[in-house]
PDB file of N, CA, C and O in Angstrom:
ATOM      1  N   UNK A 191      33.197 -88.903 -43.867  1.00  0.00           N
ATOM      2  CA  UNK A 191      33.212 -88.670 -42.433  1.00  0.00           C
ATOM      3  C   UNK A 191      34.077 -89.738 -41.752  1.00  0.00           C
ATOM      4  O   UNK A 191      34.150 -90.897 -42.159  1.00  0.00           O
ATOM      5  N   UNK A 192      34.692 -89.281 -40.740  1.00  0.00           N
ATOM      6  CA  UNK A 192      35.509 -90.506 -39.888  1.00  0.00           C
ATOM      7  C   UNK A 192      35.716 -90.182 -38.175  1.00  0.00           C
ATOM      8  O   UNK A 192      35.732 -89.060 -37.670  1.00  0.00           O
ATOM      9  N   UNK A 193      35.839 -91.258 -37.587  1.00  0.00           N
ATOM     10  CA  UNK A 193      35.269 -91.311 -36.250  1.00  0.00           C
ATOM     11  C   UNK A 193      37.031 -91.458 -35.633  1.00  0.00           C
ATOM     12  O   UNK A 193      37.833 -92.100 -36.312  1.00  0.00           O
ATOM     13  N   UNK A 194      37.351 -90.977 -34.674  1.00  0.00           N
ATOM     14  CA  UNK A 194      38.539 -90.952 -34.007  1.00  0.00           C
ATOM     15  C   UNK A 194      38.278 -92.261 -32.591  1.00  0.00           C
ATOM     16  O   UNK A 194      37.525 -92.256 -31.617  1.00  0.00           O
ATOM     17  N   UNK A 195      39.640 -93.595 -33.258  1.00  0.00           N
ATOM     18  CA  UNK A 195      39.497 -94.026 -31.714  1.00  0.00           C
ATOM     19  C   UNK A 195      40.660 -94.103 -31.345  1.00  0.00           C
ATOM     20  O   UNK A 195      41.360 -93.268 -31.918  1.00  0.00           O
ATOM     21  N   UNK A 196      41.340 -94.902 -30.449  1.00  0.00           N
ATOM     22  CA  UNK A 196      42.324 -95.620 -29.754  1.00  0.00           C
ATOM     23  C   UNK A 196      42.653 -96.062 -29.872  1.00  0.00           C
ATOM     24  O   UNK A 196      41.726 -96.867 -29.950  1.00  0.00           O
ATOM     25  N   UNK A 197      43.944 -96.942 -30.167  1.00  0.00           N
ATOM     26  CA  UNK A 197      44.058 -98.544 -29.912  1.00  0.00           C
ATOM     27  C   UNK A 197      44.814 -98.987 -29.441  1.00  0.00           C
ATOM     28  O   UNK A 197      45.862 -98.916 -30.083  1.00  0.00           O
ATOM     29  N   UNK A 198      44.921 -99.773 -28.003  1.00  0.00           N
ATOM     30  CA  UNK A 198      45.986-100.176 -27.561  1.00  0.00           C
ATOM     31  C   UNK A 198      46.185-101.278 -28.290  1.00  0.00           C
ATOM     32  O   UNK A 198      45.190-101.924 -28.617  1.00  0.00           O
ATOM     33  N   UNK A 199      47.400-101.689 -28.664  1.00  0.00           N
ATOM     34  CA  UNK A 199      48.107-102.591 -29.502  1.00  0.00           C
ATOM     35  C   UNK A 199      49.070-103.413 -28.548  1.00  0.00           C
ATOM     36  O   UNK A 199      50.190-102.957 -28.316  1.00  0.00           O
ATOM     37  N   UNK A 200      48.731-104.409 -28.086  1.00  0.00           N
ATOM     38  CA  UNK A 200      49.692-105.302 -27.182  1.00  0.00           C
ATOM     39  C   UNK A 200      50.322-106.476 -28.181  1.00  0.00           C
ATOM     40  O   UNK A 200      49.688-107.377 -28.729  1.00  0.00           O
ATOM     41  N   UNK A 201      51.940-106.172 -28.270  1.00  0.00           N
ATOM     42  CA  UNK A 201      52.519-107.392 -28.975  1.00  0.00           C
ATOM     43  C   UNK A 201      53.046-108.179 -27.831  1.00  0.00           C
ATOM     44  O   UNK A 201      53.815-107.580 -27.080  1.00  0.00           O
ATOM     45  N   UNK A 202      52.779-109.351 -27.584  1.00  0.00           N
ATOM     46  CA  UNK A 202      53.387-110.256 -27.015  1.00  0.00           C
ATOM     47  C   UNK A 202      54.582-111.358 -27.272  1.00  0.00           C
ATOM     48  O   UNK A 202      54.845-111.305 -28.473  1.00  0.00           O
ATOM     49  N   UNK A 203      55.266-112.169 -26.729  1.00  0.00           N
ATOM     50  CA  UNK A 203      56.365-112.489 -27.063  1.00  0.00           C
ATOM     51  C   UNK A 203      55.914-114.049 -27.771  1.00  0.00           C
ATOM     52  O   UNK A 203      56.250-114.436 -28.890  1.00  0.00           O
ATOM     53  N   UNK A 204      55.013-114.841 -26.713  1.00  0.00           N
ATOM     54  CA  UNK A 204      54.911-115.684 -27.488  1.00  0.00           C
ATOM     55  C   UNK A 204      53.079-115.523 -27.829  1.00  0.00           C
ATOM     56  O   UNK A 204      52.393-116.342 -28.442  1.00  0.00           O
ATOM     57  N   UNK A 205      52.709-114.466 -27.332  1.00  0.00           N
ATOM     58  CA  UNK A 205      51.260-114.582 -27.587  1.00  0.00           C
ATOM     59  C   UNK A 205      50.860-113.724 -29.066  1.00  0.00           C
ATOM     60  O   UNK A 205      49.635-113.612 -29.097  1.00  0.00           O
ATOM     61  N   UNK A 206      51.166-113.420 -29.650  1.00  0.00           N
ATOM     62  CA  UNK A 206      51.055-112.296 -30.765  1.00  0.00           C
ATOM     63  C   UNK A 206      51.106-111.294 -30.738  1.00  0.00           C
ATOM     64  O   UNK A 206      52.071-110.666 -30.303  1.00  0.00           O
ATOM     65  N   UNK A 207      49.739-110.653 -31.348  1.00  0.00           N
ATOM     66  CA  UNK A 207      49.575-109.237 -31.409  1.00  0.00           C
ATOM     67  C   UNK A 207      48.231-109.166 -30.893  1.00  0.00           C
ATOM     68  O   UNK A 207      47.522-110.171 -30.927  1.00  0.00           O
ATOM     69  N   UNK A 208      47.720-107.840 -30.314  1.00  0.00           N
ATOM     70  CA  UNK A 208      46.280-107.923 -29.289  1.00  0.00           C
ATOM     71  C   UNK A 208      45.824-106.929 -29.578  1.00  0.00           C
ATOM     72  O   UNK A 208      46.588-105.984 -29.379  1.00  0.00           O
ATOM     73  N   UNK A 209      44.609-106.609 -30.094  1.00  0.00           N
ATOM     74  CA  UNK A 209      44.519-104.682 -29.900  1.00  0.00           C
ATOM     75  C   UNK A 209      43.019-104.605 -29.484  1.00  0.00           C
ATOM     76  O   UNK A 209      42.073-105.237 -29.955  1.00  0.00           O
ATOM     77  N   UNK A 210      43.030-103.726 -28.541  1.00  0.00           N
ATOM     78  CA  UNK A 210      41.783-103.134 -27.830  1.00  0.00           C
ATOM     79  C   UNK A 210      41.559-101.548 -28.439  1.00  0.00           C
ATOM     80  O   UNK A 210      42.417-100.760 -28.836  1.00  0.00           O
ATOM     81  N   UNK A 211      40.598-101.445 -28.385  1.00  0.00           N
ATOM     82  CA  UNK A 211      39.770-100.164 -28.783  1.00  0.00           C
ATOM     83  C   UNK A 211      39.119 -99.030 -28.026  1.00  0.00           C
ATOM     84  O   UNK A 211      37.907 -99.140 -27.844  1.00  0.00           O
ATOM     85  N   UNK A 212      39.652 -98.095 -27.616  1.00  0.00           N
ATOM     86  CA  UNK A 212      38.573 -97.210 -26.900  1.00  0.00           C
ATOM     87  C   UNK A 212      38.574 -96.067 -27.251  1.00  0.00           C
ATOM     88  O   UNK A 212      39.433 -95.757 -28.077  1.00  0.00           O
ATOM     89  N   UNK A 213      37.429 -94.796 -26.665  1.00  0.00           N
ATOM     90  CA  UNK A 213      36.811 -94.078 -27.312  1.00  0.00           C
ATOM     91  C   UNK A 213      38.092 -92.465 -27.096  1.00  0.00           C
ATOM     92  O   UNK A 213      38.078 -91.497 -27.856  1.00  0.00           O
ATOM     93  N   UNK A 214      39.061 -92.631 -25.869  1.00  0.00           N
ATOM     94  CA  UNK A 214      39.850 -91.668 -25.844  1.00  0.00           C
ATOM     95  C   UNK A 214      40.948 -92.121 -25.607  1.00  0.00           C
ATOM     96  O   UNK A 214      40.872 -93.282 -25.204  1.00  0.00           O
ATOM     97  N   UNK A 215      42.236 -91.624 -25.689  1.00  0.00           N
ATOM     98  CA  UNK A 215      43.539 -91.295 -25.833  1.00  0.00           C
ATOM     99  C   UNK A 215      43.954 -91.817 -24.171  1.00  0.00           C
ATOM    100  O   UNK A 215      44.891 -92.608 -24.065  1.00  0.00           O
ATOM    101  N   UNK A 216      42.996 -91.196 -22.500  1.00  0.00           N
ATOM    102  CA  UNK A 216      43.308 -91.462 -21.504  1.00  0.00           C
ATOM    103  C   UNK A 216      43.021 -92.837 -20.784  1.00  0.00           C
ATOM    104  O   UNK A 216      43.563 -93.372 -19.817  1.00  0.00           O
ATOM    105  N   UNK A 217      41.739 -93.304 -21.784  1.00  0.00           N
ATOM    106  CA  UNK A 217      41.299 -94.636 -21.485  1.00  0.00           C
ATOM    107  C   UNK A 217      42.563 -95.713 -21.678  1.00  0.00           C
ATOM    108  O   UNK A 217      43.094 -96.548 -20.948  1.00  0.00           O
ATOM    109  N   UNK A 218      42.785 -95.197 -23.210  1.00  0.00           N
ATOM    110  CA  UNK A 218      43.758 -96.063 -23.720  1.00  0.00           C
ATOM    111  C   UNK A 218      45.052 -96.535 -23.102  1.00  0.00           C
ATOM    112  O   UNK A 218      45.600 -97.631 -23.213  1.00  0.00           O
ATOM    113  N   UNK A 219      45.511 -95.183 -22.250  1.00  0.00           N
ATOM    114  CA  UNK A 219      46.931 -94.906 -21.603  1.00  0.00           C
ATOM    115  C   UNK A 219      46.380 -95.853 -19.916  1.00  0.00           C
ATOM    116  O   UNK A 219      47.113 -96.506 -19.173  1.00  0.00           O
ATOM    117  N   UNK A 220      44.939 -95.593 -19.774  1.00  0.00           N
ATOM    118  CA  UNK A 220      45.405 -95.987 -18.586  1.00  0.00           C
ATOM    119  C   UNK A 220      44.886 -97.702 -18.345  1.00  0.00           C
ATOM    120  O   UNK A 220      45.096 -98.277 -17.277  1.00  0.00           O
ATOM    121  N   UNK A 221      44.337 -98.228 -19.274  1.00  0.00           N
ATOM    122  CA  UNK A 221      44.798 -99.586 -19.480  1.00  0.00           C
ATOM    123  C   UNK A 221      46.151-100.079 -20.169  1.00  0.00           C
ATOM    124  O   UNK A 221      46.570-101.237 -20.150  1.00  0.00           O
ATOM    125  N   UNK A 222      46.662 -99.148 -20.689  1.00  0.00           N
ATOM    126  CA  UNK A 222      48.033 -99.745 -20.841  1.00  0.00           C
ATOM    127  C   UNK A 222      48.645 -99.754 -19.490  1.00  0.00           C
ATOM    128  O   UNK A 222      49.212-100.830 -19.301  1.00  0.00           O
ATOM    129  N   UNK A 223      48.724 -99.040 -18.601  1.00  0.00           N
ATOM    130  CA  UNK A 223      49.422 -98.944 -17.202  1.00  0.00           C
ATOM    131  C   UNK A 223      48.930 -99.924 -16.582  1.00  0.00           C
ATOM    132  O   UNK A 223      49.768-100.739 -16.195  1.00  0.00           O
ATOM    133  N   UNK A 224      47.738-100.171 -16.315  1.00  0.00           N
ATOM    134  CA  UNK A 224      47.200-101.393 -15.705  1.00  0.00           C
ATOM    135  C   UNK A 224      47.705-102.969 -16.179  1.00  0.00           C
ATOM    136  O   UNK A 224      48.205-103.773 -15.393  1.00  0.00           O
ATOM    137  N   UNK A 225      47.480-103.210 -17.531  1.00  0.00           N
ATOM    138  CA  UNK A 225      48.542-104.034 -17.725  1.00  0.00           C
ATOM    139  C   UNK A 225      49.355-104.392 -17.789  1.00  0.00           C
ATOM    140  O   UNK A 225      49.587-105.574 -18.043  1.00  0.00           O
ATOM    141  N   UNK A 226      50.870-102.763 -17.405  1.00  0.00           N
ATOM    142  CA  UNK A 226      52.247-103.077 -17.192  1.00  0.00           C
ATOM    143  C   UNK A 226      52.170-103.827 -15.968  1.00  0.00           C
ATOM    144  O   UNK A 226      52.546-104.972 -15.718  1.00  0.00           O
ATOM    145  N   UNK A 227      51.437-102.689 -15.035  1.00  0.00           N
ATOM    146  CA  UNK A 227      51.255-103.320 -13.385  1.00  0.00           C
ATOM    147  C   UNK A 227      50.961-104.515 -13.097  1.00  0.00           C
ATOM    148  O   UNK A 227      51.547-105.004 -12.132  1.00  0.00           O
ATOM    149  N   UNK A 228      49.784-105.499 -13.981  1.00  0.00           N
ATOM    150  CA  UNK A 228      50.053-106.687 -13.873  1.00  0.00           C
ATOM    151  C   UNK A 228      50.924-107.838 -14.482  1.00  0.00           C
ATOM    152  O   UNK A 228      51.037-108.947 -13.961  1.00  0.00           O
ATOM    153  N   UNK A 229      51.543-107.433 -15.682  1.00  0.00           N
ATOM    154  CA  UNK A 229      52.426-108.477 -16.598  1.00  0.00           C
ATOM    155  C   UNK A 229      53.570-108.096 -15.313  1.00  0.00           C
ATOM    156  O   UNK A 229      53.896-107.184 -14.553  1.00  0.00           O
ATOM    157  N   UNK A 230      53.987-109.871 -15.783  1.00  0.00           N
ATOM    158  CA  UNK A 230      55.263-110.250 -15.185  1.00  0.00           C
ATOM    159  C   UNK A 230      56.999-109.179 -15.040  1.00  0.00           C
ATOM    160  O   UNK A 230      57.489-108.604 -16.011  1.00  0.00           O
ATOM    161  N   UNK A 231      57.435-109.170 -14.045  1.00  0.00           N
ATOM    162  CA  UNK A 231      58.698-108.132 -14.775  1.00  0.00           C
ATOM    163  C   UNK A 231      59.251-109.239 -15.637  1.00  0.00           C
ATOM    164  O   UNK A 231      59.141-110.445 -15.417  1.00  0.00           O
ATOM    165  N   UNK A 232      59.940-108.581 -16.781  1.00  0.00           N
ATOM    166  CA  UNK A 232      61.061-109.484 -17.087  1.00  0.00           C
ATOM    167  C   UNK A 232      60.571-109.948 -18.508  1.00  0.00           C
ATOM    168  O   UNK A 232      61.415-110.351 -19.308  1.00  0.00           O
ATOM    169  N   UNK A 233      59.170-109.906 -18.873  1.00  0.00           N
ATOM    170  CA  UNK A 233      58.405-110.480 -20.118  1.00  0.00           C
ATOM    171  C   UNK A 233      58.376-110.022 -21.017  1.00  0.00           C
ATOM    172  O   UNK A 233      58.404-108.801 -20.866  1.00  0.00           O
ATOM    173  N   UNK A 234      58.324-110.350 -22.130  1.00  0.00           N
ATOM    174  CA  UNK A 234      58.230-109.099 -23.432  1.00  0.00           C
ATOM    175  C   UNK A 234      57.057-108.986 -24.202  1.00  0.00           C
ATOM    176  O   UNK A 234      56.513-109.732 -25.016  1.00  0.00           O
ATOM    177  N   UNK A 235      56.739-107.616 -23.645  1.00  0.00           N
ATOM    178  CA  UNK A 235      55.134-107.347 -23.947  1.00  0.00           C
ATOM    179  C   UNK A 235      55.487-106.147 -24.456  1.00  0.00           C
ATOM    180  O   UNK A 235      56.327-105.525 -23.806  1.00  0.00           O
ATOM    181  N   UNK A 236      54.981-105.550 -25.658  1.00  0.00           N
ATOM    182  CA  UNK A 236      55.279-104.407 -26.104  1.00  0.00           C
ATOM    183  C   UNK A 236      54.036-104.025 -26.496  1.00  0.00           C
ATOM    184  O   UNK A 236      53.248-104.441 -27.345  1.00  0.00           O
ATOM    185  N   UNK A 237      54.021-102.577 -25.184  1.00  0.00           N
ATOM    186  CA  UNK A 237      52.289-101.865 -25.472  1.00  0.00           C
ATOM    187  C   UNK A 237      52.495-100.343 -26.113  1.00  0.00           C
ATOM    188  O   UNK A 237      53.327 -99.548 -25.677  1.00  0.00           O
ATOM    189  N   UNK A 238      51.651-100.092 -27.153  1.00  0.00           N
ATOM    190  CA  UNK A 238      51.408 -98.659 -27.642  1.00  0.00           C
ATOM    191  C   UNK A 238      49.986 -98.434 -27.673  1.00  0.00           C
ATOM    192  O   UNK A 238      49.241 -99.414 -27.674  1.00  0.00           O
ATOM    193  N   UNK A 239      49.463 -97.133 -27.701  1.00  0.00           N
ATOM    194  CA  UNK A 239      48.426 -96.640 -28.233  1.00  0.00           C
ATOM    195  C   UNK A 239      47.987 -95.847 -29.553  1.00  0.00           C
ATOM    196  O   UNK A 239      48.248 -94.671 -29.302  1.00  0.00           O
ATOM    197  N   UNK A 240      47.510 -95.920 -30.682  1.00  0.00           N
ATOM    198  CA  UNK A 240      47.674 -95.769 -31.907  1.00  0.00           C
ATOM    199  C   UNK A 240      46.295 -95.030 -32.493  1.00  0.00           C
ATOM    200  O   UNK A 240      45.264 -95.622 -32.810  1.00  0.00           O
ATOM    201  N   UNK A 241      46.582 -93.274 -32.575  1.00  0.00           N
ATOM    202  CA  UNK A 241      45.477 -92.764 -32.738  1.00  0.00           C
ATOM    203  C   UNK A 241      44.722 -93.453 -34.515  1.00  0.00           C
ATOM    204  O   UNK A 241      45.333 -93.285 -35.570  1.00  0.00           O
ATOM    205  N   UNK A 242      43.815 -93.940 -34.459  1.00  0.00           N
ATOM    206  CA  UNK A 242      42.866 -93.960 -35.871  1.00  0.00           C
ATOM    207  C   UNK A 242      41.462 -93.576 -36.161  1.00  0.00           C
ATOM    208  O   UNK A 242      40.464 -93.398 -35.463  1.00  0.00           O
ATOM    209  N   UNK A 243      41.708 -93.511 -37.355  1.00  0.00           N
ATOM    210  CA  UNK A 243      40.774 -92.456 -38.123  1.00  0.00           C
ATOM    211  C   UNK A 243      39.728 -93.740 -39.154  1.00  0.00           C
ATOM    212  O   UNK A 243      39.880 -94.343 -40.217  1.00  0.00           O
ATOM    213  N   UNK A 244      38.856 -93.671 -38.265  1.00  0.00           N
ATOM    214  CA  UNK A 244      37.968 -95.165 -39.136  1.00  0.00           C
ATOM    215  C   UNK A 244      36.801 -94.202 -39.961  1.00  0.00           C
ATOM    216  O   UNK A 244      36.260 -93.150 -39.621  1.00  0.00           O
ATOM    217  N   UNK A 245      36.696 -94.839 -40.901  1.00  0.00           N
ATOM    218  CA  UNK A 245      36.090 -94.275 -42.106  1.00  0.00           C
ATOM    219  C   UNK A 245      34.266 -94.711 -41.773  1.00  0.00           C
ATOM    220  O   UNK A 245      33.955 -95.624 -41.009  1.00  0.00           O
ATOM    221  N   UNK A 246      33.583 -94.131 -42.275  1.00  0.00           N
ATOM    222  CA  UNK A 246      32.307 -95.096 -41.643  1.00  0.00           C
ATOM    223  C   UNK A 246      32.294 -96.468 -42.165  1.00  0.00           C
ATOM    224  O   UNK A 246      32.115 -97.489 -41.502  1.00  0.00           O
ATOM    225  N   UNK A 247      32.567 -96.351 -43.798  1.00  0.00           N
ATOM    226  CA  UNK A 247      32.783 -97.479 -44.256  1.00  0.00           C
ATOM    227  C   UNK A 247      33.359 -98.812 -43.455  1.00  0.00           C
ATOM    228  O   UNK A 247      33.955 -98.603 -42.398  1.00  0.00           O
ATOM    229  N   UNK A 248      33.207-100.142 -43.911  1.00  0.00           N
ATOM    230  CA  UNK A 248      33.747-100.898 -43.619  1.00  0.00           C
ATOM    231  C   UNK A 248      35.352-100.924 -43.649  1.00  0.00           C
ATOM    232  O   UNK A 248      35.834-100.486 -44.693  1.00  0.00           O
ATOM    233  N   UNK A 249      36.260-101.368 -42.669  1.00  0.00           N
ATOM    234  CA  UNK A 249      37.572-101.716 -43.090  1.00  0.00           C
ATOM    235  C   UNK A 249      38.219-102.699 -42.492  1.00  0.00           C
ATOM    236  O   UNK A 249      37.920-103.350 -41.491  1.00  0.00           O
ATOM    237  N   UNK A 250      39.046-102.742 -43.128  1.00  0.00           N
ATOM    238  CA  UNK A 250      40.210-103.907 -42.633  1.00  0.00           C
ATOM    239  C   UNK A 250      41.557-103.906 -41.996  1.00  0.00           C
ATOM    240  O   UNK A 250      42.359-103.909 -42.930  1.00  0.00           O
ATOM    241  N   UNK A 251      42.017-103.903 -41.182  1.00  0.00           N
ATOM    242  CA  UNK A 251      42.916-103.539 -40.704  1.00  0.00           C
ATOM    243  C   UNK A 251      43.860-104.669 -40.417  1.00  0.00           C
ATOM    244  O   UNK A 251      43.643-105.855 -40.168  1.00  0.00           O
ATOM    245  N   UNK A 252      45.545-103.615 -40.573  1.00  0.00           N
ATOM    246  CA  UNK A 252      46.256-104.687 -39.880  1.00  0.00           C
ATOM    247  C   UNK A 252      47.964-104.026 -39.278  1.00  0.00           C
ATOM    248  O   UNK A 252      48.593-103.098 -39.788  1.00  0.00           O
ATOM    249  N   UNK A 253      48.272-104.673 -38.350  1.00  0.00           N
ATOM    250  CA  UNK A 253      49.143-104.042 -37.124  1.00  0.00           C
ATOM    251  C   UNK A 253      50.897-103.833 -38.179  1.00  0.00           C
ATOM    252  O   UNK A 253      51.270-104.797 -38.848  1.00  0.00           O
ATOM    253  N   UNK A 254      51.339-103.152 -38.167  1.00  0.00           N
ATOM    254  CA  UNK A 254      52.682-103.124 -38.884  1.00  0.00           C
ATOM    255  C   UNK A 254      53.718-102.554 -37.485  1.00  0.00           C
ATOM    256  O   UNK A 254      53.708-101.609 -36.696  1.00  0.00           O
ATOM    257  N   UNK A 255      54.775-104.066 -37.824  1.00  0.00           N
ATOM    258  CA  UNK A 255      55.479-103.633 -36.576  1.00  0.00           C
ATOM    259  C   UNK A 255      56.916-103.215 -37.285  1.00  0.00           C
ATOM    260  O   UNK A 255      57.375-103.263 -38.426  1.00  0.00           O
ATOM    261  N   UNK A 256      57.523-102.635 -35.555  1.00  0.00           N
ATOM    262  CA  UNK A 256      59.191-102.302 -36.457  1.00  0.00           C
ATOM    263  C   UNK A 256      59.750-103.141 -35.355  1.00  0.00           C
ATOM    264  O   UNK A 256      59.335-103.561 -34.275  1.00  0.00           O
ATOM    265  N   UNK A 257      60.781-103.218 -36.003  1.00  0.00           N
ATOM    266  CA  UNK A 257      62.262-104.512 -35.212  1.00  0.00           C
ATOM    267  C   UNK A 257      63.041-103.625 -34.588  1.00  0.00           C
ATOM    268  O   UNK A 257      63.443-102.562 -35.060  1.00  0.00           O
ATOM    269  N   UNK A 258      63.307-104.166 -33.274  1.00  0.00           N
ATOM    270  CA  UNK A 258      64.190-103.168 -31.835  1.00  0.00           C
ATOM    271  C   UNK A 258      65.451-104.242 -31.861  1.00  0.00           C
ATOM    272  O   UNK A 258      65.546-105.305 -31.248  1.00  0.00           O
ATOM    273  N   UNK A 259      66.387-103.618 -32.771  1.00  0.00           N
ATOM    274  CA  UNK A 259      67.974-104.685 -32.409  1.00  0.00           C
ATOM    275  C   UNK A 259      68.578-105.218 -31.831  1.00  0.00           C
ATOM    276  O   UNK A 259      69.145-106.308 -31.905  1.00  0.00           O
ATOM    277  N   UNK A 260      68.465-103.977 -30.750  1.00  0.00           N
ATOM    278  CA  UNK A 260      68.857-104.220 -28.847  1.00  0.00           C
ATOM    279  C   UNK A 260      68.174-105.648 -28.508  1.00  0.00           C
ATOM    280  O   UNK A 260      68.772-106.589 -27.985  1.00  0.00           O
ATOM    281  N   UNK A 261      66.777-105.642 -28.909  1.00  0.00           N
ATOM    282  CA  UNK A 261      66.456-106.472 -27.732  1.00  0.00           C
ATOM    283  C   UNK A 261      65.729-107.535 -28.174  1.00  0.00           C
ATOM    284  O   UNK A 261      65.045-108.279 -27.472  1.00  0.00           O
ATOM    285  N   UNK A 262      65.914-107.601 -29.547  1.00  0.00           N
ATOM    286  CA  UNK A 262      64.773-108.855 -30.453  1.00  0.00           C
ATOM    287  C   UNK A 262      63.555-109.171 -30.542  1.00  0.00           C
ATOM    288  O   UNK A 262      63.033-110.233 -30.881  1.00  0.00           O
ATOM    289  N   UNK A 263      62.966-107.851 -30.105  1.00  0.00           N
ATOM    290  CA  UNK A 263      61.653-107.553 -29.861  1.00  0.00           C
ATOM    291  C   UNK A 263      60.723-106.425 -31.197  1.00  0.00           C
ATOM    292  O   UNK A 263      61.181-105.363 -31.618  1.00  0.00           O
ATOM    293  N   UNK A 264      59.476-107.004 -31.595  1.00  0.00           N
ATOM    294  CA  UNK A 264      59.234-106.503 -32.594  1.00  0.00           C
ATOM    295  C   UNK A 264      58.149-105.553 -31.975  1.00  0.00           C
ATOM    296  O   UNK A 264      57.611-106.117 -31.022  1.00  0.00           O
ATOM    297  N   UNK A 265      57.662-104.322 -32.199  1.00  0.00           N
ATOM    298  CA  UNK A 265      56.975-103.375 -31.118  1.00  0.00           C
ATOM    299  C   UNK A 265      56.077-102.891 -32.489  1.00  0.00           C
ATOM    300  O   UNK A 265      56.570-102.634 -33.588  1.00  0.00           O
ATOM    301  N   UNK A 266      54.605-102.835 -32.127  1.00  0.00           N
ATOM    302  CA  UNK A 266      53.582-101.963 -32.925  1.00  0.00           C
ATOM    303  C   UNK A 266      53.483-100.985 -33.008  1.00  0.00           C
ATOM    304  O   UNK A 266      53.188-100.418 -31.956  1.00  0.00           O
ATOM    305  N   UNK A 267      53.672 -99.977 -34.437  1.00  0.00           N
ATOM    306  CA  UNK A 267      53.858 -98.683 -34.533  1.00  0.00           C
ATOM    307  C   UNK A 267      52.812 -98.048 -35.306  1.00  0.00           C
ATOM    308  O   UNK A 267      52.791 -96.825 -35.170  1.00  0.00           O
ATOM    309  N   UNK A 268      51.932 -98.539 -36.086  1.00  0.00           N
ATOM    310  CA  UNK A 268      51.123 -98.292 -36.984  1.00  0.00           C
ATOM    311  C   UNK A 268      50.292 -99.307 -37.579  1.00  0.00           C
ATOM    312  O   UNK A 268      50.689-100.438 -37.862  1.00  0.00           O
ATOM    313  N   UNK A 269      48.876 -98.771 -37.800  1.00  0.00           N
ATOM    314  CA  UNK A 269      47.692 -99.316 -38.288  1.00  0.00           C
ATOM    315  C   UNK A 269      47.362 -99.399 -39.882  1.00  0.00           C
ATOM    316  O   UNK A 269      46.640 -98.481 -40.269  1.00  0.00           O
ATOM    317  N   UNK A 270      47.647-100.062 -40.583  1.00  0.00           N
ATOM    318  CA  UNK A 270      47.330 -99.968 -42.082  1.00  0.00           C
ATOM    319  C   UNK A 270      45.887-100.575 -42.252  1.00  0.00           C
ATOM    320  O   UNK A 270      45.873-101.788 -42.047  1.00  0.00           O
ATOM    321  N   UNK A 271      44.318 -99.861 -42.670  1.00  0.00           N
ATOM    322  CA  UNK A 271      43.838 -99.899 -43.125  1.00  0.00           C
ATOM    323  C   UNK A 271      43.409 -99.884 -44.974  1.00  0.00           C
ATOM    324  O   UNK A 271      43.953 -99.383 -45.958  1.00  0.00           O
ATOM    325  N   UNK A 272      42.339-100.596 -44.788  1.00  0.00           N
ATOM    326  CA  UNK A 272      42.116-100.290 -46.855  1.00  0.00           C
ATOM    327  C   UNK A 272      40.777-100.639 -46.391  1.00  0.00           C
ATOM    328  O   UNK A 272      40.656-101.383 -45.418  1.00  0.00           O
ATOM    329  N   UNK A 273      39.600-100.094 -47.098  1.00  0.00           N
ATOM    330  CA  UNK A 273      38.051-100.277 -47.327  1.00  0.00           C
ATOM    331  C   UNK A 273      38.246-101.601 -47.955  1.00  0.00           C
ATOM    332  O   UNK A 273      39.017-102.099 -48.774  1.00  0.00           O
ATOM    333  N   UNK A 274      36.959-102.069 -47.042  1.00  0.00           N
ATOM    334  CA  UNK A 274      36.230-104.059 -48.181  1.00  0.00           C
ATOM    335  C   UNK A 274      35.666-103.190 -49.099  1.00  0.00           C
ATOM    336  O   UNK A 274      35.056-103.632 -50.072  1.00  0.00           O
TER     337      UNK A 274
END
């Protein structure tokens, strides 16, 4: 069995990587908007939302980013899980 959540995934420039969790797809979208509206213009914050499929089991997770050439910015695209 597996449970469907959210995840907003905030990479930051000098702050890391951030990810919040919620239970739908609109929650997710509309705290990402809320946090464009407050981050600085000009900063490099790179937000997605990342549908996953959590197992009941325990897991472990971790953020896999891809590299944007243009702009030297590394952006979160996917969740790699594996069971403890």
């Amino acid at each position: 069995m597996f449970k469907i959540i959210f995840v907003l995934v905030i990479n930051a420039y000098h702050g890391g990587t951030t990810t919040i969790d919620f239970t739908t797809l609109q929650q997710c979208e509309d705290a990402k908007t809320k946090i464009q509206e407050t981050t600085r213009r000009g900063s490099n914050v790179g937000m997605t939302c990342i549908e996953k499929q959590v197992p009941l089991k325990k897991t472990k997770c971790k953020v896999s980013n891809e590299f944007a050439r243009s702009s030297g910015n590394y952006y979160p695209v996917a969740l790699e899980c594996v069971e403890e």
